Structure formats: C-alpha cells, structure tokens
Amino acid sequence: MKALLSGNEAIARGAYENGVTVATAYPGTPSTEILENMVNYKDKIYCEWAPNEKVAMEVAIGASFGGARTLVAMKHVGLNVAADPFLTLSYTGVKGGMVVVSADDPSMHSSQNEQDNRHYARLAKVPMLEPSDSQEAKDFVGIALDISEQFDTPVLLRTTTRISHSKTVVELKDRREKPEPAEFERAPQKFVMIPGHARLRHIEVEERLKKLEEYANNAEINRIEWGDAKIGVITSGISYQYVKEAMPEASVLKLGLTYPLAKDLIRSFAEKVDTLFVVEELDPFLEEQIKAMGIKVTGKDKLPLIYEFDQGVIRERLLGEKRKEDNILSDVSLPPRPPVLCPGCPHRGVFYVLKKLKLVVTGDIGCYTLGVVPPLSAMDTTVCMGASVGMAFGAELALKDKIKHKVVGVIGDSTFIHSGITGLIDIVYNKGASTIIILDNRITGMTGHQDNPATGKTLMGERTHQLDLGEVARAVGVKNVRVIDPYDLEETERVIREEVAKDEPSVIITNRPCVLIVKDKEWDKYQVDQELCRSCGMCYKVGCSAIYKENGKAKIDTLFCTGCGVCQQVCKFNAIKKVGEEE
C-alpha cells in the first residue's frame, strides 16, 4: 500500500515497521511531528515527551541497553542539550538498535541558529544517514537500526526542514516484530564508562569506524547515477533533489550514508568525471573530507555557506545561468506581516507592563520571544532554551547596583521545566536576587500544543501527575512566589514592582492558558466607541492584531477579538467597551 507522507510521518512509520518499542523526544520545529505521528502506533510503541532532549536521550539509551529498539528525535539545537550522553553513548554502544534523529533547520525557519549537525556524527564517531525524500526517511530508519545492531553503535539520522515537512509517496510495509528482551544483560565493561573501561571502548570505536567505512563503500544507499561524465556531482539529503532538477544530465554520486565516507567509491567516481562538484547545504562537511583525500572538487568556493539551496542557486552558481524570476506576484505589493502574539495572548499584558516599567528583560525560546517586536519591544536577550533565568542572574553579577531592581527573566512553563529550573536553583544557591516570571500558558505553545509535565497529561493521552510550578519554586528555596492574572494589568504591574524591589529571589507565575486552547470559551468581545476615541494610540501599544486604524481612529475586528480586555485597560477615555454595552 502507498501513502503520501511527510518525512516526519515517514520516520514514525519506519520506526513502527522496524520493531521500535520505545520512542522519546522533546518537541521542536522541524522534528515535532515525528512523535506526534508515532503516537498513532502507541499499541506497539511507548511514546513520551521528555522534559528536555538530554532526558529523552537518556530514556532511549536505557531502553536500548535493556534490549529494545529505540528512536529519539529532536531539532538540531536539541542535540546540543543531549550531546553529553550522546557522545558517551558512542563509546558504550547499544544492545537494541538505536536511532538518533537530528532535524536541522537551514535558513532558520524557526530556530535561533543554523548549525550543521553533520559535525556531530564526526565528533561522536557514529554513522550518519541522510534521506532525500519520505520513502528514504522511512527506509533509512530500518537501515539505521540494522547498522546500529550490526556495528554496536547509535546511528544519527539527519534530516532538514524540507525533508521533514515535504510529502512524497511512500510504500508501506507490515511491522517487523523483534523478540522482546528476556532480561537485563549485565556488562559493566561495556555500559559503565569509568576511565579503565572507556579507554578500552575507545579502541572499539576506532575499529568500528574502519569497518563502517568498508560497509559504506558497498552500501546500496550510496549509489552512482551515471549521466554525462563531463560533470560529476557528489551530494546527499535534500541537495540531491535540487541537483537532479538543476542538472539532470550530470552524473551523480548520491550518498545516503554520509559518515564515515565511502572513500573508495568516491575515488572511483572522481576518476571517471571531468569536473567534480560537491553540492551540500550549510558547511563544507563532505567537501573538506574529500579534499583531504587529495581529490580536486568545486564546492563552497562557488556555493553559499548559508541558507537553504534551490535549483536556481545551483544552476546560477555552478553553471553560470542567470536565475529566472518566477514569482508571478513579484509586481504585487503585499502588506508586511510581521510575526505577532495572537489576539488575546496572555503574554501581551506582561510585556506591556515590563516595557512600561523600563525593565531589562532576559528572554527565552517560545511564543513569548515575540515580545521583542514592536510595539511591545520588551525583550532584551534570547539565546537558547532555559537561558533567561541564568542570564538574569548573570546581568546582576556584572552590573550590580546599576541594574539592581531593574532586571527580570521571563520563561515559559515548558521551557522552565526543560532547563530553566537549574538556573533558578543557581540563583537561590548563590544568593542572587533575580525576579523570574514563568509565563505559564499550560502547554508547549510555539511548537503546536504538546503536553509537558505541567499539563497533567502524557503524549499517550493518559492523565498523570501535574507539576505545580509554584511548589517547585518553593522547593528549590524561593520564598517569594506570586501568582498573577496577566489580563489584569493593574495587578500585574503592582506585583512586578513589589517583587523586583526585593533583595532576594522571586518567582511570579502567570495563570492564564494559551488563548488557542480556550478559543471556544465565550468571552464578551470589545469595540471602540468612535465618539469617545481621541486617537491617542494607546490601544495600539499593546500590539494586538485585532486593533486597527480606520479614518484616523481605532477599531477592533470582532472576528479576531477574544475579549481579554487588555486594550480596555489602557484606554484613558473609556472608549473601548464590551460589544452590546451602551455607548
């Protein structure tokens, strides 16, 4: 049977077909849908959202050591979080086959950087597979599991956004069951990485790489597609699709296993073509290794180091053909659509107050990062998941009295659980006085509403213990814990003023869920009394996309208005009223 699947859907299917019984992840674009689709097979596969990628990796490792086939998925920056166990996992090896999916994001469609995670395969000395479409995404999961068990290694399956989200036809197969593990096999020299054991395992890792290179030279997923021998291209992943469309006449060496390299195959291919190109997005990962083999190739001296490719980039840069303008809307002036918080978002009132109080705000990864854009413009830093908490304390240490009572860290509920909690422990332990605002919207919002330990529900749909963020803050030693309604601007401002003024740590928790999960709740919508509106512009400063200007005065689109009432609170002329109220 055939089906039209995205790369992420195909990876989930591949895990099902190939006997995976444990799958873990932390959500992050572009990898989120892997586990969201994996749960469709929950009668065969245990699935979980872990608090962060490191924990997801560790759960998968434990399951693999127990003998289960496992898959752990994350976006590219997530592998930074999980790098510690991942690099030692390379030494221990596995028992049940284990696949680590890293979904990279060239062009940073939804990411804070554009790192090329192929380097992790080389750093960890583990084999890496790169699919070029959904069929390969599914099939490569099975191949990766087989390689994992054959060579006693985790396998990195590296995708990019185009593979993750594009759909192609996939041939489906039945599930290939694996025997259930009978018992935990004790092997401390393999699984306990004290120095004496690790030194011996490093020898195994180096020997494994030699065997994998030999395997790569003969692997069917590394193949030559002969065409005109005047041009030869070595490529992998989504770049293969661009090459086939941009240069259909060229000969192509398509690498499915991109680490370690199939050196004999590459040399043989290079000897038979006149001009050799390497086409790869982001870093010259393949190119540098091929040049180190003494082979002359053209790559990043002509192709960009940044952003995604397309067919036009390849034809222009390698063949010298001028790009055609194929945007039929190129002459149409479209209105700018900057990203904004949703109408009724509970974060809006907090950022409005933070800007009003002119506080320095260290921010974090999530919907609330949009607090940086005008008119709110209330965020000063964003580096990575969980960093806002430690950075607020760091700013206090650096600037002392110059920033005393003037800085707050903001972080979401899921992000606080991910890695913000350790920063809070650090503040208490080292006698800081930071104020941290946990924007608790009761869901992992930015990635599409995944559950987390604070929602009281698992990925499998079961009710579970609901983490109390206030109790967590008190448990690590924070004495000042306040809960506020972020739709109440007066209360929000008063509490923030009080807590920031204290010389000891404070945690403020907002108590309104994401507006998108309560969108069906009937709230009274608001409208503008045109007679009372003085065109002062205060209501625009809350940055709600439901408010617009018409004939010089403010109006509210009741289709988008959620009835949060924040705009009404900033209007000094009582011009904003509930729909139906007497004007």
XYZ file of C-alpha atoms in Angstrom:
583
model
C 0.000 0.000 0.000
C 1.184 3.500 -0.768
C 0.627 6.706 1.168
C 1.574 10.359 0.829
C 3.703 11.123 3.892
C 5.894 13.918 5.135
C 9.417 12.995 6.149
C 8.426 13.175 9.807
C 5.379 10.955 9.245
C 7.595 8.526 7.329
C 10.151 8.338 10.129
C 7.381 7.445 12.571
C 6.152 4.801 10.157
C 9.685 3.485 9.722
C 10.009 3.053 13.474
C 6.720 1.160 13.561
C 7.600 -1.130 10.659
C 11.019 -1.956 12.070
C 10.118 -3.046 15.564
C 10.839 0.072 17.626
C 9.140 -0.208 21.013
C 10.342 2.984 22.740
C 10.340 6.485 21.196
C 11.165 9.707 23.025
C 11.548 13.383 22.141
C 11.275 16.973 23.175
C 9.208 18.972 20.655
C 10.994 21.423 18.385
C 10.479 22.535 14.795
C 11.127 20.837 12.397
C 11.141 17.496 14.282
C 7.935 17.780 16.342
C 5.643 15.747 14.099
C 7.771 12.599 14.413
C 6.471 11.806 17.903
C 3.066 13.332 17.167
C 2.688 10.651 14.490
C 4.499 7.959 16.449
C 1.677 8.018 18.985
C -0.589 6.611 16.254
C 1.260 3.340 16.912
C 1.043 3.515 20.706
C -0.339 0.000 20.916
C 3.127 -1.151 19.792
C 5.411 1.769 20.692
C 5.705 3.537 24.028
C 5.945 7.280 23.224
C 6.813 10.176 25.508
C 7.552 13.880 25.571
C 10.562 14.195 27.869
C 11.304 17.365 29.874
C 14.269 18.049 27.568
C 16.380 16.388 24.886
C 19.012 15.106 27.308
C 16.387 13.229 29.303
C 14.803 11.947 26.082
C 18.214 10.621 25.031
C 18.847 9.016 28.418
C 15.471 7.243 28.464
C 16.128 5.901 24.969
C 19.616 4.784 25.995
C 18.216 2.913 28.990
C 15.661 1.192 26.773
C 18.339 0.259 24.254
C 20.570 -1.172 26.985
C 17.545 -3.182 28.056
C 17.359 -4.657 24.577
C 14.565 -2.616 22.959
C 14.789 -0.944 19.569
C 14.546 2.785 20.235
C 14.289 6.141 18.487
C 14.879 9.586 19.962
C 14.080 12.751 17.997
C 14.955 16.412 18.395
C 15.674 19.549 16.419
C 19.255 20.480 15.716
C 19.838 22.671 18.783
C 18.311 19.941 20.912
C 21.287 17.737 20.168
C 23.436 20.339 21.918
C 21.390 19.653 25.065
C 21.691 15.890 24.576
C 25.339 15.947 23.481
C 26.691 14.784 26.830
C 25.026 11.353 26.903
C 25.200 11.095 23.082
C 28.988 11.297 22.897
C 29.467 8.695 25.617
C 26.796 6.501 24.024
C 29.182 6.248 21.103
C 31.616 4.511 23.468
C 29.156 2.190 25.194
C 27.399 1.230 22.010
C 23.930 -0.266 22.194
C 22.101 -3.503 22.701
C 18.792 -2.855 20.983
C 19.175 -0.769 17.829
C 19.046 2.978 18.478
C 18.385 5.855 16.057
C 19.011 9.485 16.987
C 17.096 11.858 14.694
C 18.517 15.349 14.331
C 16.248 17.666 12.307
C 18.370 20.577 11.097
C 16.879 23.893 10.025
C 18.794 25.589 7.161
C 17.548 29.157 6.690
C 16.370 29.134 10.314
C 12.642 28.966 9.606
C 12.036 28.525 13.331
C 15.413 28.432 15.041
C 17.928 30.645 16.750
C 20.896 29.417 14.711
C 21.721 27.434 11.572
C 24.204 24.870 12.877
C 25.095 21.892 10.683
C 24.680 18.802 12.865
C 26.567 16.539 10.493
C 29.580 17.579 12.545
C 28.096 15.690 15.499
C 28.474 12.410 13.622
C 32.156 13.111 13.144
C 32.579 14.388 16.706
C 30.841 11.364 18.225
C 32.315 8.980 15.619
C 28.958 7.423 14.822
C 27.482 6.579 11.411
C 25.098 9.090 9.848
C 22.352 8.610 7.287
C 20.747 11.431 5.271
C 17.459 10.661 3.451
C 16.432 12.628 0.353
C 12.668 12.052 0.424
C 9.966 10.479 2.577
C 10.476 6.966 1.176
C 14.099 7.106 2.218
C 13.188 8.698 5.532
C 11.091 5.612 6.293
C 13.505 3.067 4.850
C 16.575 4.633 6.446
C 15.089 4.155 9.919
C 15.152 0.400 9.319
C 18.628 0.514 7.777
C 19.875 2.640 10.678
C 18.513 0.147 13.219
C 20.199 -2.727 11.399
C 23.509 -0.830 11.241
C 23.137 0.054 14.915
C 22.834 -3.583 15.947
C 25.390 -4.904 13.438
C 28.108 -2.433 14.451
C 27.116 -1.851 18.097
C 26.582 1.872 17.683
C 23.898 4.546 17.806
C 23.119 5.919 14.347
C 22.457 9.575 13.576
C 19.603 10.126 11.107
C 19.972 13.705 9.928
C 17.098 15.448 8.185
C 16.499 19.065 7.202
C 13.311 21.112 7.205
C 12.440 20.344 3.558
C 12.674 16.613 4.190
C 10.809 16.869 7.488
C 7.816 18.740 6.104
C 7.635 17.862 2.383
C 5.372 14.999 1.332
C 6.224 12.260 -1.165
C 4.732 8.865 -1.931
C 5.833 6.064 0.382
C 5.403 2.303 0.049
C 4.133 0.960 3.361
C 5.037 -2.426 4.807
C 3.919 -4.544 7.739
C 5.602 -4.319 11.109
C 8.713 -6.439 11.577
C 8.491 -7.567 15.203
C 11.660 -8.085 17.207
C 11.870 -10.577 20.066
C 11.204 -8.968 23.427
C 14.296 -8.792 25.671
C 14.285 -11.546 28.265
C 16.306 -9.801 30.972
C 18.841 -7.026 31.516
C 22.216 -8.264 30.367
C 24.879 -7.124 32.804
C 28.018 -5.951 31.009
C 29.763 -3.301 33.138
C 32.862 -3.128 30.924
C 30.621 -2.077 28.063
C 27.996 0.016 29.853
C 29.895 1.545 32.804
C 32.211 4.244 31.482
C 34.783 4.539 34.222
C 38.160 5.542 32.717
C 39.504 1.997 32.631
C 36.511 0.761 30.664
C 36.268 3.879 28.466
C 39.874 3.564 27.312
C 39.137 0.072 26.024
C 35.864 1.173 24.438
C 37.609 3.996 22.556
C 39.691 1.350 20.800
C 36.427 -0.358 19.825
C 35.060 2.932 18.468
C 38.072 3.457 16.202
C 37.919 -0.122 14.938
C 34.202 0.302 14.338
C 34.798 3.343 12.148
C 37.128 1.353 9.881
C 34.523 -1.372 9.492
C 31.809 1.204 8.800
C 33.900 2.827 6.078
C 34.245 -0.558 4.398
C 30.492 -1.021 4.775
C 29.901 2.431 3.239
C 31.836 1.545 0.096
C 29.402 -1.258 -0.641
C 26.172 0.052 0.894
C 23.276 0.238 -1.557
C 22.229 3.598 -0.133
C 25.433 5.055 -1.614
C 24.856 4.863 -5.367
C 26.127 6.284 -8.640
C 23.621 7.510 -11.217
C 25.573 7.779 -14.446
C 24.850 10.520 -16.947
C 27.198 12.781 -18.877
C 30.699 12.206 -17.491
C 31.664 15.824 -18.178
C 30.054 16.831 -14.883
C 30.021 14.717 -11.741
C 28.237 15.744 -8.536
C 28.619 14.294 -5.063
C 25.628 15.159 -2.910
C 23.249 13.962 -0.204
C 19.949 14.749 1.521
C 17.640 17.349 0.007
C 20.512 18.726 -2.112
C 20.236 15.559 -4.226
C 16.729 16.611 -5.307
C 17.928 20.083 -6.268
C 20.835 18.631 -8.278
C 18.572 16.214 -10.200
C 16.306 19.074 -11.255
C 19.031 21.651 -11.896
C 21.480 19.348 -13.717
C 19.525 16.306 -14.991
C 22.284 15.424 -17.456
C 25.045 15.198 -14.830
C 26.436 12.045 -13.263
C 25.615 11.897 -9.563
C 27.100 10.067 -6.598
C 24.272 10.102 -4.096
C 25.437 9.414 -0.568
C 22.850 8.039 1.844
C 25.499 7.131 4.418
C 27.480 10.360 4.774
C 29.678 9.434 7.716
C 32.044 7.727 7.558
C 32.652 8.427 3.896
C 32.751 5.748 1.240
C 36.267 6.757 0.213
C 36.892 4.025 -2.364
C 33.566 4.743 -4.053
C 34.267 8.478 -4.097
C 37.747 7.990 -5.603
C 36.357 5.696 -8.283
C 33.635 8.213 -9.178
C 36.030 11.167 -9.203
C 38.387 9.409 -11.618
C 35.632 8.963 -14.210
C 34.247 12.508 -14.449
C 35.863 15.606 -15.944
C 34.624 18.205 -13.466
C 33.594 17.297 -9.932
C 31.221 19.330 -7.782
C 30.133 18.785 -4.194
C 26.650 20.163 -3.526
C 25.650 20.398 0.123
C 23.761 22.943 2.212
C 25.486 24.815 5.047
C 29.031 23.699 5.917
C 31.544 22.001 3.555
C 31.234 18.776 5.546
C 31.673 16.402 2.599
C 33.864 18.764 0.603
C 36.577 19.136 3.223
C 36.838 15.390 3.756
C 37.001 14.754 0.007
C 39.668 17.423 -0.457
C 41.593 15.812 2.411
C 41.647 12.668 0.259
C 43.577 14.656 -2.371
C 40.637 14.923 -4.776
C 40.050 18.217 -6.597
C 36.453 19.370 -6.196
C 34.456 22.584 -6.509
C 32.033 23.388 -3.735
C 31.833 26.266 -1.317
C 34.105 28.455 -3.423
C 31.003 28.859 -5.605
C 28.052 27.741 -3.491
C 26.725 29.644 -0.434
C 27.659 28.653 3.111
C 24.360 29.904 4.480
C 20.652 29.273 3.997
C 18.782 26.636 2.006
C 19.541 25.906 -1.652
C 17.135 25.569 -4.553
C 17.518 24.591 -8.175
C 18.161 28.203 -9.198
C 21.067 28.608 -6.804
C 22.781 25.531 -8.223
C 22.293 26.477 -11.874
C 23.412 30.046 -11.284
C 26.445 29.295 -9.139
C 27.730 26.157 -10.880
C 26.545 26.579 -14.482
C 26.600 30.358 -14.702
C 22.955 30.614 -15.733
C 21.138 33.749 -14.657
C 18.192 32.984 -12.389
C 14.714 33.467 -13.840
C 12.220 35.475 -11.859
C 9.403 33.011 -11.431
C 7.423 34.823 -8.766
C 4.209 35.747 -10.528
C 3.371 38.083 -7.653
C 6.665 39.967 -7.909
C 4.950 43.188 -9.024
C 2.304 42.988 -6.327
C 2.965 44.975 -3.186
C 1.929 42.820 -0.262
C 1.328 44.315 3.175
C 4.042 43.464 5.699
C 3.032 40.696 8.086
C 5.470 40.703 10.981
C 5.061 37.860 13.499
C 2.970 38.936 16.473
C 1.444 37.408 19.572
C -2.051 36.033 18.976
C -5.028 38.279 19.791
C -5.833 37.600 23.428
C -2.426 36.045 24.188
C -1.905 36.140 27.985
C 1.753 37.140 27.500
C 0.785 40.515 25.994
C -0.185 42.217 29.246
C 3.051 41.118 30.951
C 5.227 42.531 28.181
C 3.182 45.737 28.092
C 3.885 46.223 31.805
C 7.567 45.260 31.514
C 8.065 47.878 28.826
C 6.137 50.462 30.831
C 8.410 49.821 33.827
C 11.505 50.048 31.554
C 12.942 46.823 32.960
C 15.790 44.864 31.396
C 14.245 41.567 30.270
C 16.254 38.410 29.614
C 14.069 36.216 27.433
C 13.826 32.628 26.291
C 12.676 30.380 23.431
C 8.927 30.211 22.833
C 5.942 32.258 21.670
C 6.894 34.919 24.165
C 10.073 35.655 22.215
C 7.687 37.756 20.100
C 7.712 40.214 22.997
C 10.807 41.605 21.281
C 8.934 43.025 18.267
C 7.238 46.444 18.203
C 5.169 47.837 19.668
C 5.844 45.721 22.765
C 9.652 45.784 22.302
C 10.065 44.392 25.799
C 12.758 41.740 25.482
C 16.494 42.332 25.528
C 18.086 38.896 25.135
C 17.286 35.416 23.796
C 19.994 32.781 23.448
C 18.675 29.277 23.999
C 16.184 27.154 25.922
C 16.311 27.932 29.620
C 18.982 30.625 29.370
C 16.822 33.535 30.512
C 16.979 32.525 34.183
C 20.745 32.245 34.465
C 21.257 35.301 32.264
C 19.139 37.477 34.554
C 21.400 36.466 37.441
C 24.478 36.988 35.276
C 23.370 40.532 34.445
C 23.006 41.215 38.172
C 26.530 39.948 38.805
C 28.005 42.076 36.038
C 26.193 45.341 36.659
C 25.449 45.105 40.409
C 23.797 48.307 41.651
C 23.466 49.676 38.108
C 20.863 47.009 37.326
C 19.627 46.215 40.830
C 15.806 46.082 40.880
C 15.737 46.650 37.126
C 16.033 43.176 35.569
C 13.674 40.213 35.192
C 13.955 36.885 33.401
C 10.909 35.569 31.539
C 10.394 31.927 30.621
C 7.536 29.622 29.626
C 6.239 26.678 31.631
C 7.657 24.008 29.314
C 10.958 25.857 28.942
C 11.252 26.282 32.706
C 10.882 22.515 33.094
C 13.256 21.919 30.141
C 16.257 23.662 31.666
C 15.206 26.853 33.414
C 14.804 25.130 36.761
C 18.543 24.583 37.161
C 19.154 28.311 36.655
C 16.668 29.055 39.421
C 18.475 26.665 41.745
C 21.686 28.506 40.917
C 20.151 31.889 41.827
C 18.999 30.606 45.207
C 22.202 28.718 45.923
C 24.452 31.658 45.055
C 22.326 34.225 46.905
C 21.049 36.128 43.905
C 18.033 38.432 43.906
C 16.625 37.892 40.438
C 12.928 38.056 39.648
C 11.818 35.306 37.283
C 8.419 35.408 35.584
C 7.117 31.996 34.477
C 4.622 32.624 31.681
C 2.516 29.547 32.371
C 0.151 29.066 29.434
C -0.393 25.388 30.364
C 1.019 23.982 27.126
C 4.113 23.896 24.932
C 2.782 26.647 22.704
C 5.290 27.542 19.984
C 5.645 24.010 18.632
C 1.921 23.377 18.404
C 0.465 22.481 21.806
C 2.361 19.477 23.061
C 1.807 18.360 26.648
C 4.507 18.693 29.272
C 4.836 17.727 32.959
C 2.817 20.814 33.967
C -0.218 19.926 31.844
C -1.123 16.744 33.686
C -1.361 14.684 30.523
C 1.068 12.401 28.657
C 1.718 12.069 24.934
C -0.112 8.742 25.085
C -3.239 10.633 26.215
C -3.191 9.453 29.823
C -3.823 11.653 32.871
C -0.769 11.960 35.089
C 0.671 13.965 37.959
C 0.500 17.681 37.183
C 3.655 19.505 38.195
C 2.926 22.508 40.426
C 5.366 25.202 39.289
C 4.850 27.233 42.465
C 5.681 24.255 44.659
C 8.750 23.559 42.536
C 9.961 27.135 43.026
C 9.404 26.900 46.782
C 11.113 23.517 46.905
C 14.347 24.911 45.453
C 14.321 27.675 48.050
C 12.399 30.632 46.597
C 10.404 32.234 49.407
C 8.625 34.811 47.280
C 6.270 33.044 44.882
C 3.335 35.028 43.482
C 0.603 34.018 41.054
C -0.978 36.732 38.911
C -3.667 37.159 36.284
C -1.778 38.620 33.288
C -5.044 40.025 31.906
C -5.230 42.278 34.978
C -2.706 44.975 34.144
C -3.014 46.761 37.489
C -2.316 43.585 39.442
C 0.473 42.573 37.066
C 2.241 45.923 37.418
C 1.821 46.039 41.190
C 3.211 42.544 41.770
C 6.151 43.010 39.406
C 7.053 46.304 41.098
C 6.904 44.646 44.534
C 8.955 41.583 43.626
C 11.614 43.385 41.615
C 12.198 45.692 44.579
C 13.128 42.778 46.851
C 16.714 41.830 47.658
C 16.064 38.101 47.371
C 14.867 35.764 44.606
C 11.282 35.990 43.417
C 9.140 33.912 41.102
C 5.975 35.296 39.525
C 3.718 32.789 37.750
C 1.007 33.872 35.311
C -2.163 31.808 35.443
C -3.850 32.119 32.053
C -3.740 29.272 29.491
C -2.824 29.753 25.838
C -5.688 31.569 24.154
C -5.757 28.948 21.395
C -6.687 26.144 23.796
C -9.565 28.147 25.270
C -10.667 29.729 21.992
C -14.117 28.206 22.202
C -14.785 29.864 25.541
C -17.391 32.586 25.186
C -15.955 35.915 26.290
C -17.515 39.287 25.653
C -15.789 40.941 22.729
C -14.835 44.598 22.664
C -15.459 47.503 20.321
C -14.394 51.140 20.088
C -16.871 53.954 20.758
C -15.923 56.247 17.896
C -17.383 59.268 19.682
C -15.118 58.795 22.690
C -11.972 57.731 20.808
C -9.386 60.548 20.899
C -6.947 58.800 18.551
C -4.304 58.817 21.304
C -2.891 55.487 20.053
C -2.542 53.859 23.499
C -4.505 50.781 22.438
C -2.065 50.181 19.565
C 0.773 49.882 22.081
C -0.462 46.519 23.354
C 0.302 45.116 19.888
C -2.995 43.264 19.364
C -3.627 42.406 15.719
C -7.387 42.712 16.277
C -6.967 46.508 16.674
C -6.509 48.647 13.566
C -6.882 52.228 12.455
C -9.707 53.395 10.215
C -10.381 57.017 9.311
C -7.846 58.079 11.888
C -9.479 56.256 14.793
C -9.035 52.856 16.391
C -11.352 49.983 15.540
C -11.487 46.406 16.791
C -12.118 43.488 14.474
C -14.599 41.444 16.496
C -13.770 38.395 14.398
C -10.302 38.313 15.964
C -11.089 39.869 19.354
C -11.027 37.260 22.108
C -12.353 39.509 24.854
C -9.213 39.540 27.004
C -9.863 43.186 27.890
C -6.229 44.335 27.949
C -6.923 47.100 25.414
C -9.797 48.407 27.513
C -7.468 48.806 30.495
C -5.009 51.032 28.618
C -7.690 53.333 27.140
C -7.799 56.514 29.239
C -11.021 57.775 27.665
C -13.251 54.737 28.261
C -13.694 54.474 24.509
C -13.312 50.673 24.471
C -16.412 48.870 25.653
C -17.833 45.383 25.530
C -19.968 44.736 22.496
C -23.557 45.486 23.475
C -22.664 47.917 26.216
C -24.339 51.292 25.954
C -22.198 53.728 24.004
